[in-house]
Amino acid sequence: MSPSFIVIEGLEGAGKSSAISQLTSFIANKGHDVICTREPGGTPMSEAIRECVKHDWNERVTEETELLLMYAARSQLVENVIKPALESGTWVIGDRHDWSTIAYQGGGRGIQLEKLGALRSMTLGNFTPDLSIYLDVEPSIGLQRARGRGELDRIELAGLGFFERARTSYKELVATHSNAIEINAMQTMDKVQSDLIEKLNEWYARTQADIKVGMG
Ligand code: TMP
């Protein structure tokens, strides 16, 4: 089975970290080599961009600056880490990817999707995840969880309306992509975990069946 690039998406406090560790074990238990990456971040330069993006600057950060930094970090990560890993047979789990930009900079900040599309095709071409897993949480619940973890960063301070719009964008993305899974992340942790495993098993079996049909 050729390696897949699987991405976990969701608002702050959706429970991405637990889902990522569960997903990593799932893939490793199937006998695959797997690495995890995060966005923005995942290379020395992209981690520096992450610090820059999260920092609370004493000046207005324009929507365009934020957008360009996200794609700069993504380009470094995709070219230097994700593609080489996939080419060497290693599966890749991404803590956020392009949907975060569509949700946060597109939905949240209101940047037109045409502008995002132009940047995406410039930096990513037709490179897309094999599976996107969206953890759905109401912003008020997610932000409360994030606040419980400590101080909020510059983006997390954007306000409830911003996150409501980002959530709407995420839901539209899930509805328009067949290689996407939505999990209700407002349930108990046990139920979130069992839903995730159930849907992963379905996806894995389907992917393998598709490969067999392709070979037959
Ligand atoms: P997190 O991954 O620890 O949640 O932090 C990343 C922050 O950056 C989070 O607030 C979401 C935000 N972000 C964007 O606004 N656009 C993007 O494209 C990405 C990858 C992240």
Coordinates of C-alpha atoms and ligand atoms in Angstrom, one line a residue:
M1 CA 0.0 0.0 0.0
S2 CA 1.5 3.3 -1.0
P3 CA 1.9 5.8 1.9
S4 CA -0.8 8.4 2.6
F5 CA -0.8 11.9 3.9
I6 CA -3.5 12.3 6.5
V7 CA -4.4 15.6 8.1
I8 CA -6.2 16.5 11.3
E9 CA -8.0 19.8 11.3
G10 CA -10.2 21.7 13.7
L11 CA -10.6 24.8 15.8
E12 CA -8.6 25.5 19.0
G13 CA -9.6 23.0 21.7
A14 CA -11.0 20.4 19.3
G15 CA -8.7 17.7 20.7
K16 CA -6.2 17.4 17.8
S17 CA -3.3 16.2 20.0
S18 CA -5.2 13.2 21.3
A19 CA -6.5 12.4 17.8
I20 CA -3.0 12.6 16.4
S21 CA -1.6 10.1 18.9
Q22 CA -4.5 7.8 18.3
L23 CA -4.0 8.1 14.5
T24 CA -0.2 7.5 14.8
S25 CA -0.8 4.3 16.7
F26 CA -3.4 3.2 14.2
I27 CA -1.0 3.6 11.3
A28 CA 2.0 2.1 13.1
N29 CA -0.1 -0.9 14.1
K30 CA -0.9 -1.5 10.5
G31 CA 2.9 -2.0 10.1
H32 CA 3.7 1.4 8.4
D33 CA 6.5 3.8 9.1
V34 CA 4.9 7.1 10.1
I35 CA 6.0 10.7 11.0
C36 CA 4.0 13.6 12.4
T37 CA 4.3 17.2 11.2
R38 CA 2.6 20.4 12.3
E39 CA 1.6 23.6 10.6
P40 CA 2.8 26.2 10.6
G41 CA 6.0 24.5 11.5
G42 CA 7.8 21.2 11.0
T43 CA 11.1 22.5 9.6
P44 CA 13.6 24.8 11.3
M45 CA 12.5 27.7 9.1
S46 CA 8.8 26.9 9.4
E47 CA 9.1 26.7 13.2
A48 CA 10.6 30.2 13.2
I49 CA 7.6 31.3 11.0
R50 CA 5.3 29.7 13.6
E51 CA 6.8 31.8 16.4
C52 CA 6.4 34.8 14.2
V53 CA 2.8 34.1 13.4
K54 CA 1.8 33.4 17.0
H55 CA 3.7 36.3 18.5
D56 CA 1.7 39.3 19.7
W57 CA 3.4 42.1 17.8
N58 CA 3.1 45.7 18.8
E59 CA 1.7 46.6 15.4
R60 CA -1.2 45.6 13.2
V61 CA -0.5 42.3 11.4
T62 CA -2.3 42.5 8.0
E63 CA -4.4 39.6 6.8
E64 CA -2.1 39.4 3.8
T65 CA 1.0 39.1 5.9
E66 CA -0.6 36.3 7.9
L67 CA -1.6 34.5 4.8
L68 CA 1.8 34.7 3.1
L69 CA 3.6 33.4 6.2
M70 CA 1.3 30.4 6.3
Y71 CA 2.1 29.5 2.7
A72 CA 5.8 30.2 3.2
A73 CA 5.9 27.8 6.1
R74 CA 3.8 25.2 4.2
S75 CA 6.0 25.3 1.1
Q76 CA 9.1 24.6 3.2
L77 CA 7.4 21.7 5.0
V78 CA 5.8 20.1 1.9
E79 CA 9.0 20.2 -0.2
N80 CA 11.5 19.4 2.5
V81 CA 9.7 17.0 4.7
I82 CA 6.3 15.7 3.5
K83 CA 7.1 14.9 -0.1
P84 CA 10.5 13.2 0.7
A85 CA 8.8 11.1 3.4
L86 CA 6.0 9.9 1.1
E87 CA 8.5 9.2 -1.6
S88 CA 10.6 7.0 0.8
G89 CA 7.5 5.0 1.8
T90 CA 6.7 6.8 5.1
W91 CA 3.2 7.8 6.0
V92 CA 2.7 11.4 7.1
I93 CA 0.2 12.7 9.7
G94 CA -0.3 16.5 9.5
D95 CA -1.4 18.6 12.5
R96 CA -3.2 21.1 10.2
H97 CA -2.6 21.8 6.6
D98 CA -4.3 23.9 3.8
W99 CA -7.8 23.7 5.2
S100 CA -6.6 25.7 8.2
T101 CA -5.8 28.6 5.8
I102 CA -9.2 28.3 4.1
A103 CA -10.9 28.3 7.4
Y104 CA -8.9 30.9 9.4
Q105 CA -7.6 33.3 6.7
G106 CA -10.5 32.7 4.3
G107 CA -13.5 32.3 6.5
G108 CA -12.1 33.9 9.7
R109 CA -10.2 36.9 8.2
G110 CA -12.4 37.2 5.1
I111 CA -9.7 36.8 2.4
Q112 CA -11.3 35.9 -0.9
L113 CA -11.0 32.2 -1.9
E114 CA -9.7 33.1 -5.4
K115 CA -6.6 34.8 -3.7
L116 CA -6.1 31.7 -1.6
G117 CA -6.4 29.5 -4.6
A118 CA -3.8 31.4 -6.5
L119 CA -1.3 31.0 -3.6
R120 CA -2.2 27.4 -3.1
S121 CA -1.5 26.5 -6.8
M122 CA 1.7 28.5 -6.7
T123 CA 3.1 26.7 -3.6
L124 CA 1.4 23.3 -3.6
G125 CA 0.4 22.6 -7.3
N126 CA -2.0 19.7 -7.1
F127 CA -0.6 18.3 -3.9
T128 CA -3.4 17.4 -1.5
P129 CA -3.9 15.1 1.5
D130 CA -5.3 11.6 1.0
L131 CA -7.6 12.0 3.9
S132 CA -8.7 15.0 6.0
I133 CA -10.1 14.4 9.5
Y134 CA -12.1 17.4 10.8
L135 CA -12.8 17.5 14.6
D136 CA -15.9 19.6 15.0
V137 CA -16.3 21.7 18.1
E138 CA -18.4 24.8 18.9
P139 CA -16.0 27.8 19.3
S140 CA -17.2 28.7 22.8
I141 CA -16.4 25.1 24.0
G142 CA -13.1 24.9 22.1
L143 CA -11.9 28.3 23.3
Q144 CA -12.8 27.4 26.9
R145 CA -10.7 24.2 26.6
A146 CA -7.8 26.2 25.0
R147 CA -8.0 28.8 27.8
G148 CA -7.8 26.0 30.4
R149 CA -4.4 25.0 28.8
G150 CA -2.9 28.5 29.4
E151 CA -2.7 31.9 27.7
L152 CA -4.2 32.4 24.3
D153 CA -1.9 33.4 21.4
R154 CA -2.5 36.2 18.9
I155 CA -4.7 34.1 16.6
E156 CA -6.6 32.5 19.5
L157 CA -7.5 36.0 20.7
A158 CA -9.4 36.8 17.4
G159 CA -12.9 36.5 19.0
L160 CA -15.9 34.3 18.7
G161 CA -17.2 35.6 15.4
F162 CA -13.9 34.8 13.7
F163 CA -14.1 31.1 14.9
E164 CA -17.8 30.8 14.0
R165 CA -16.8 31.8 10.4
A166 CA -13.8 29.4 10.4
R167 CA -16.1 26.6 11.6
T168 CA -18.6 27.3 8.8
S169 CA -15.7 27.1 6.3
Y170 CA -14.5 23.8 7.7
K171 CA -18.0 22.4 7.5
E172 CA -18.3 23.5 3.8
L173 CA -14.9 21.8 3.1
V174 CA -16.0 18.5 4.6
A175 CA -19.3 18.6 2.7
T176 CA -17.5 19.1 -0.6
H177 CA -14.7 16.6 -0.3
S178 CA -15.2 12.8 -0.5
N179 CA -11.9 12.1 1.2
A180 CA -12.9 13.8 4.4
I181 CA -14.2 12.6 7.8
E182 CA -16.0 14.7 10.4
I183 CA -16.0 13.7 14.0
N184 CA -18.2 15.3 16.7
A185 CA -15.5 16.5 19.1
M186 CA -18.0 17.7 21.7
Q187 CA -18.8 14.1 22.8
T188 CA -16.9 12.4 25.7
M189 CA -13.3 11.6 24.9
D190 CA -14.1 7.8 24.8
K191 CA -16.8 8.4 22.2
V192 CA -14.6 10.7 20.1
Q193 CA -11.9 8.0 20.1
S194 CA -14.2 5.2 19.2
D195 CA -15.8 7.2 16.4
L196 CA -12.3 8.0 15.1
I197 CA -11.2 4.4 15.1
E198 CA -14.4 3.2 13.4
K199 CA -14.1 5.8 10.6
L200 CA -10.4 5.1 10.2
N201 CA -11.1 1.4 9.9
E202 CA -13.7 2.1 7.2
W203 CA -11.4 4.4 5.3
Y204 CA -8.4 2.0 5.5
A205 CA -10.5 -1.0 4.3
R206 CA -12.0 1.1 1.4
T207 CA -8.5 2.3 0.4
Q208 CA -7.2 -1.2 0.3
A209 CA -10.2 -2.4 -1.7
D210 CA -9.7 0.4 -4.2
I211 CA -6.0 -0.7 -4.6
K212 CA -7.1 -4.3 -5.3
V213 CA -9.7 -3.2 -7.9
G214 CA -7.0 -1.0 -9.5
M215 CA -4.6 -4.1 -9.6
G216 CA -7.3 -6.5 -10.9
Ligands
TMP1 P1 -2.0 25.2 16.7 O1 -1.8 24.3 15.6 O2 -1.2 24.9 17.9 O3 -3.5 25.3 17.0 O4 -1.6 26.7 16.3 C1 -1.6 27.1 15.0 C2 -2.4 28.4 15.0 O5 -2.2 29.0 13.7 C3 -3.9 28.2 15.2 O6 -4.4 29.3 15.8 C4 -4.4 28.1 13.8 C5 -3.5 29.1 13.0 N1 -3.4 28.8 11.6 C6 -3.9 29.6 10.7 O7 -4.5 30.6 11.0 N2 -3.8 29.3 9.4 C7 -3.1 28.2 8.9 O8 -3.0 28.0 7.7 C8 -2.5 27.3 9.9 C9 -1.8 26.1 9.5 C10 -2.7 27.6 11.2

